[in-house]
PDB file of C-alpha atoms in Angstrom:
ATOM      1  CA  MET A   1     -21.433 -51.357 -49.483  1.00 53.00           C
ATOM      2  CA  LYS A   2     -19.348 -48.129 -49.347  1.00 51.00           C
ATOM      3  CA  SER A   3     -22.075 -46.333 -47.545  1.00 51.00           C
ATOM      4  CA  TYR A   4     -22.335 -49.140 -45.019  1.00 44.00           C
ATOM      5  CA  LEU A   5     -18.496 -49.122 -44.538  1.00 43.00           C
ATOM      6  CA  PHE A   6     -18.678 -45.201 -44.094  1.00 42.00           C
ATOM      7  CA  ILE A   7     -21.432 -45.462 -41.583  1.00 45.00           C
ATOM      8  CA  VAL A   8     -19.552 -48.174 -39.523  1.00 39.00           C
ATOM      9  CA  ILE A   9     -16.338 -45.995 -39.509  1.00 45.00           C
ATOM     10  CA  LEU A  10     -18.231 -42.794 -38.421  1.00 41.00           C
ATOM     11  CA  LEU A  11     -20.147 -44.660 -35.760  1.00 40.00           C
ATOM     12  CA  PHE A  12     -16.792 -45.960 -34.461  1.00 41.00           C
ATOM     13  CA  VAL A  13     -15.054 -42.520 -34.521  1.00 36.00           C
ATOM     14  CA  VAL A  14     -18.129 -41.038 -32.755  1.00 38.00           C
ATOM     15  CA  ILE A  15     -18.028 -43.711 -29.962  1.00 38.00           C
ATOM     16  CA  SER A  16     -14.281 -43.416 -29.591  1.00 37.00           C
ATOM     17  CA  ILE A  17     -14.322 -39.684 -29.253  1.00 38.00           C
ATOM     18  CA  SER A  18     -17.237 -39.569 -26.644  1.00 39.00           C
ATOM     19  CA  GLY A  19     -16.465 -42.882 -24.681  1.00 39.00           C
ATOM     20  CA  CYS A  20     -12.871 -42.409 -24.046  1.00 39.00           C
ATOM     21  CA  SER A  21     -12.708 -39.367 -21.661  1.00 41.00           C
ATOM     22  CA  LYS A  22     -10.103 -40.042 -19.113  1.00 41.00           C
ATOM     23  CA  SER A  23     -11.053 -36.877 -17.257  1.00 54.00           C
ATOM     24  CA  GLY A  24     -14.564 -37.879 -16.159  1.00 75.00           C
ATOM     25  CA  ALA A  25     -15.699 -34.527 -17.714  1.00 85.00           C
ATOM     26  CA  TYR A  26     -19.206 -34.240 -19.085  1.00 92.00           C
ATOM     27  CA  GLY A  27     -21.180 -31.470 -20.710  1.00 91.00           C
ATOM     28  CA  SER A  28     -23.932 -29.420 -19.179  1.00 90.00           C
ATOM     29  CA  GLU A  29     -26.886 -31.453 -20.568  1.00 92.00           C
ATOM     30  CA  GLU A  30     -25.580 -34.567 -18.918  1.00 94.00           C
ATOM     31  CA  ALA A  31     -24.689 -32.673 -15.683  1.00 94.00           C
ATOM     32  CA  ILE A  32     -28.360 -31.514 -15.590  1.00 93.00           C
ATOM     33  CA  GLN A  33     -29.685 -35.065 -16.179  1.00 94.00           C
ATOM     34  CA  ARG A  34     -27.223 -36.320 -13.343  1.00 95.00           C
ATOM     35  CA  GLY A  35     -28.824 -33.811 -11.031  1.00 95.00           C
ATOM     36  CA  ASP A  36     -25.854 -31.614 -10.750  1.00 96.00           C
ATOM     37  CA  VAL A  37     -26.420 -27.980  -9.811  1.00 97.00           C
ATOM     38  CA  VAL A  38     -25.377 -26.382 -12.896  1.00 96.00           C
ATOM     39  CA  TYR A  39     -23.938 -22.856 -13.033  1.00 90.00           C
ATOM     40  CA  ARG A  40     -23.005 -20.901 -16.103  1.00 83.00           C
ATOM     41  CA  ASN A  41     -25.185 -18.033 -17.187  1.00 80.00           C
ATOM     42  CA  GLU A  42     -27.963 -19.285 -14.857  1.00 87.00           C
ATOM     43  CA  VAL A  43     -28.595 -21.927 -12.318  1.00 94.00           C
ATOM     44  CA  VAL A  44     -30.295 -25.043 -13.225  1.00 95.00           C
ATOM     45  CA  ASN A  45     -31.389 -27.495 -10.570  1.00 96.00           C
ATOM     46  CA  LEU A  46     -31.430 -24.562  -8.000  1.00 96.00           C
ATOM     47  CA  GLU A  47     -34.005 -26.493  -5.851  1.00 97.00           C
ATOM     48  CA  LYS A  48     -31.443 -29.197  -5.170  1.00 97.00           C
ATOM     49  CA  PHE A  49     -29.047 -26.454  -3.790  1.00 97.00           C
ATOM     50  CA  GLU A  50     -31.842 -24.945  -1.777  1.00 97.00           C
ATOM     51  CA  GLN A  51     -32.885 -28.249  -0.311  1.00 98.00           C
ATOM     52  CA  PHE A  52     -29.150 -28.813   0.657  1.00 98.00           C
ATOM     53  CA  LEU A  53     -29.260 -25.541   2.535  1.00 98.00           C
ATOM     54  CA  ILE A  54     -32.252 -26.660   4.295  1.00 98.00           C
ATOM     55  CA  ASN A  55     -30.510 -29.907   5.070  1.00 98.00           C
ATOM     56  CA  LEU A  56     -27.597 -28.017   6.399  1.00 97.00           C
ATOM     57  CA  SER A  57     -29.724 -26.147   8.756  1.00 97.00           C
ATOM     58  CA  ASN A  58     -31.468 -29.272   9.898  1.00 98.00           C
ATOM     59  CA  LYS A  59     -28.315 -31.120  10.437  1.00 97.00           C
ATOM     60  CA  LYS A  60     -29.369 -33.667   8.010  1.00 98.00           C
ATOM     61  CA  GLU A  61     -26.704 -35.510   5.836  1.00 98.00           C
ATOM     62  CA  ASP A  62     -26.781 -34.597   2.181  1.00 98.00           C
ATOM     63  CA  THR A  63     -24.584 -34.442  -0.912  1.00 98.00           C
ATOM     64  CA  ILE A  64     -24.700 -32.219  -3.959  1.00 98.00           C
ATOM     65  CA  ARG A  65     -22.315 -31.376  -6.797  1.00 98.00           C
ATOM     66  CA  VAL A  66     -22.085 -27.971  -8.268  1.00 98.00           C
ATOM     67  CA  THR A  67     -20.847 -27.946 -11.852  1.00 97.00           C
ATOM     68  CA  ALA A  68     -19.778 -24.687 -13.301  1.00 95.00           C
ATOM     69  CA  TYR A  69     -18.706 -24.143 -16.910  1.00 95.00           C
ATOM     70  CA  THR A  70     -16.097 -21.825 -18.292  1.00 92.00           C
ATOM     71  CA  HIS A  71     -16.649 -19.545 -21.196  1.00 90.00           C
ATOM     72  CA  GLU A  72     -14.941 -22.209 -23.281  1.00 91.00           C
ATOM     73  CA  GLY A  73     -17.301 -24.777 -21.909  1.00 92.00           C
ATOM     74  CA  ASP A  74     -14.838 -26.502 -19.620  1.00 94.00           C
ATOM     75  CA  PRO A  75     -16.373 -28.014 -16.369  1.00 96.00           C
ATOM     76  CA  ILE A  76     -15.514 -27.117 -12.786  1.00 95.00           C
ATOM     77  CA  PHE A  77     -16.828 -29.612 -10.202  1.00 97.00           C
ATOM     78  CA  GLN A  78     -17.366 -28.630  -6.646  1.00 97.00           C
ATOM     79  CA  ASP A  79     -18.663 -31.452  -4.372  1.00 98.00           C
ATOM     80  CA  LEU A  80     -20.153 -30.927  -0.960  1.00 98.00           C
ATOM     81  CA  ARG A  81     -20.974 -33.764   1.424  1.00 98.00           C
ATOM     82  CA  PHE A  82     -22.534 -32.753   4.634  1.00 98.00           C
ATOM     83  CA  ASP A  83     -22.121 -35.379   7.402  1.00 98.00           C
ATOM     84  CA  GLY A  84     -24.326 -33.692   9.864  1.00 97.00           C
ATOM     85  CA  GLU A  85     -21.386 -31.818  11.472  1.00 97.00           C
ATOM     86  CA  VAL A  86     -19.188 -30.549   8.752  1.00 98.00           C
ATOM     87  CA  ILE A  87     -19.097 -30.061   5.002  1.00 98.00           C
ATOM     88  CA  HIS A  88     -16.361 -32.027   3.151  1.00 98.00           C
ATOM     89  CA  TYR A  89     -15.683 -29.773   0.131  1.00 98.00           C
ATOM     90  CA  SER A  90     -13.745 -30.704  -2.933  1.00 97.00           C
ATOM     91  CA  TYR A  91     -12.941 -28.640  -5.993  1.00 96.00           C
ATOM     92  CA  ASP A  92     -11.787 -29.931  -9.396  1.00 96.00           C
ATOM     93  CA  ASN A  93     -10.829 -27.633 -12.216  1.00 95.00           C
ATOM     94  CA  SER A  94      -8.579 -30.317 -13.956  1.00 95.00           C
ATOM     95  CA  ASN A  95     -10.496 -30.044 -17.166  1.00 94.00           C
ATOM     96  CA  ASP A  96     -10.223 -26.331 -17.474  1.00 93.00           C
ATOM     97  CA  GLN A  97      -7.863 -25.767 -20.418  1.00 90.00           C
ATOM     98  CA  PHE A  98      -6.872 -22.294 -19.220  1.00 87.00           C
ATOM     99  CA  ALA A  99      -6.439 -22.937 -15.395  1.00 86.00           C
ATOM    100  CA  GLY A 100      -2.829 -22.320 -15.334  1.00 86.00           C
ATOM    101  CA  ASN A 101      -0.738 -23.187 -12.481  1.00 88.00           C
ATOM    102  CA  ASP A 102      -3.873 -23.574 -10.383  1.00 85.00           C
ATOM    103  CA  LYS A 103      -5.158 -26.413 -12.258  1.00 92.00           C
ATOM    104  CA  GLY A 104      -6.031 -29.622 -10.341  1.00 94.00           C
ATOM    105  CA  LYS A 105      -7.953 -30.834  -7.397  1.00 96.00           C
ATOM    106  CA  ASP A 106      -8.213 -29.720  -3.843  1.00 95.00           C
ATOM    107  CA  SER A 107     -10.408 -30.587  -0.743  1.00 96.00           C
ATOM    108  CA  ASP A 108     -11.229 -28.881   2.440  1.00 97.00           C
ATOM    109  CA  VAL A 109     -13.506 -29.360   5.580  1.00 98.00           C
ATOM    110  CA  CYS A 110     -15.883 -26.456   6.040  1.00 97.00           C
ATOM    111  CA  LYS A 111     -18.506 -25.290   8.524  1.00 97.00           C
ATOM    112  CA  GLU A 112     -21.082 -23.461   6.522  1.00 97.00           C
ATOM    113  CA  VAL A 113     -22.554 -21.973   3.316  1.00 97.00           C
ATOM    114  CA  ILE A 114     -22.996 -18.293   3.721  1.00 97.00           C
ATOM    115  CA  GLU A 115     -24.987 -15.703   1.492  1.00 95.00           C
ATOM    116  CA  LYS A 116     -23.465 -12.386   0.321  1.00 95.00           C
ATOM    117  CA  GLU A 117     -24.578  -9.625  -2.080  1.00 93.00           C
ATOM    118  CA  ASN A 118     -21.996  -8.793  -4.680  1.00 91.00           C
ATOM    119  CA  THR A 119     -21.465  -5.536  -6.701  1.00 90.00           C
ATOM    120  CA  GLN A 120     -23.731  -6.514  -9.147  1.00 89.00           C
ATOM    121  CA  GLY A 121     -26.727  -6.911  -6.762  1.00 89.00           C
ATOM    122  CA  GLU A 122     -26.623 -10.727  -6.964  1.00 92.00           C
ATOM    123  CA  ILE A 123     -26.607 -13.081  -4.160  1.00 94.00           C
ATOM    124  CA  GLU A 124     -23.606 -15.278  -3.897  1.00 95.00           C
ATOM    125  CA  TYR A 125     -23.476 -18.406  -1.955  1.00 97.00           C
ATOM    126  CA  LEU A 126     -20.059 -19.221  -0.686  1.00 97.00           C
ATOM    127  CA  ILE A 127     -18.528 -22.158   1.303  1.00 96.00           C
ATOM    128  CA  SER A 128     -16.973 -20.778   4.359  1.00 96.00           C
ATOM    129  CA  GLY A 129     -15.433 -21.595   7.692  1.00 96.00           C
ATOM    130  CA  CYS A 130     -12.884 -23.764   5.951  1.00 97.00           C
ATOM    131  CA  SER A 131      -9.814 -25.279   7.726  1.00 97.00           C
ATOM    132  CA  LYS A 132      -7.645 -23.476   4.883  1.00 94.00           C
ATOM    133  CA  ASN A 133      -9.227 -19.992   5.535  1.00 92.00           C
ATOM    134  CA  LEU A 134     -10.635 -19.797   2.094  1.00 88.00           C
ATOM    135  CA  GLU A 135     -14.012 -19.031   0.827  1.00 91.00           C
ATOM    136  CA  HIS A 136     -15.129 -20.450  -2.412  1.00 90.00           C
ATOM    137  CA  ILE A 137     -18.165 -19.182  -4.547  1.00 93.00           C
ATOM    138  CA  LEU A 138     -20.634 -21.972  -5.197  1.00 96.00           C
ATOM    139  CA  ILE A 139     -23.213 -20.085  -7.180  1.00 95.00           C
ATOM    140  CA  SER A 140     -24.582 -16.607  -7.682  1.00 93.00           C
ATOM    141  CA  VAL A 141     -28.321 -15.860  -8.284  1.00 93.00           C
ATOM    142  CA  GLU A 142     -30.381 -12.856  -8.981  1.00 88.00           C
ATOM    143  CA  LYS A 143     -31.646 -11.136  -5.860  1.00 81.00           C
ATOM    144  CA  LYS A 144     -35.387 -11.823  -5.047  1.00 76.00           C
ATOM    145  CA  TYR A 145     -37.195  -8.739  -4.133  1.00 67.00           C
TER     146      TYR A 145
END
């Protein structure tokens, strides 16, 4: 009977911890399953990002989420919704424990995604042409030769 009670209590604790997230945050495995373009040490679901770029060039409506993770494992969400004309961009680092004063959600309207080579020889994709005159790095990938 004691082992049954222990299992019930343990199950209750696990469900409480995993099911009560007010932030909407989720781990990288769930992000991959949801179809997010996941960016940490490598990019997972890169083909979804590439398809989004194709749809941009063809003026076809599309939506993607890029989910990056900090060294501590906190998610940073970037949502892009292309309506055929402009990209509605939102940034959410409200789950980042070390974001400091910049913690929170922000949104912008942008015109394009551009590609730049960084100092490490990687290709960075940035959201650009935004109304707030900022560029945001979406993902960074190894340069293809």
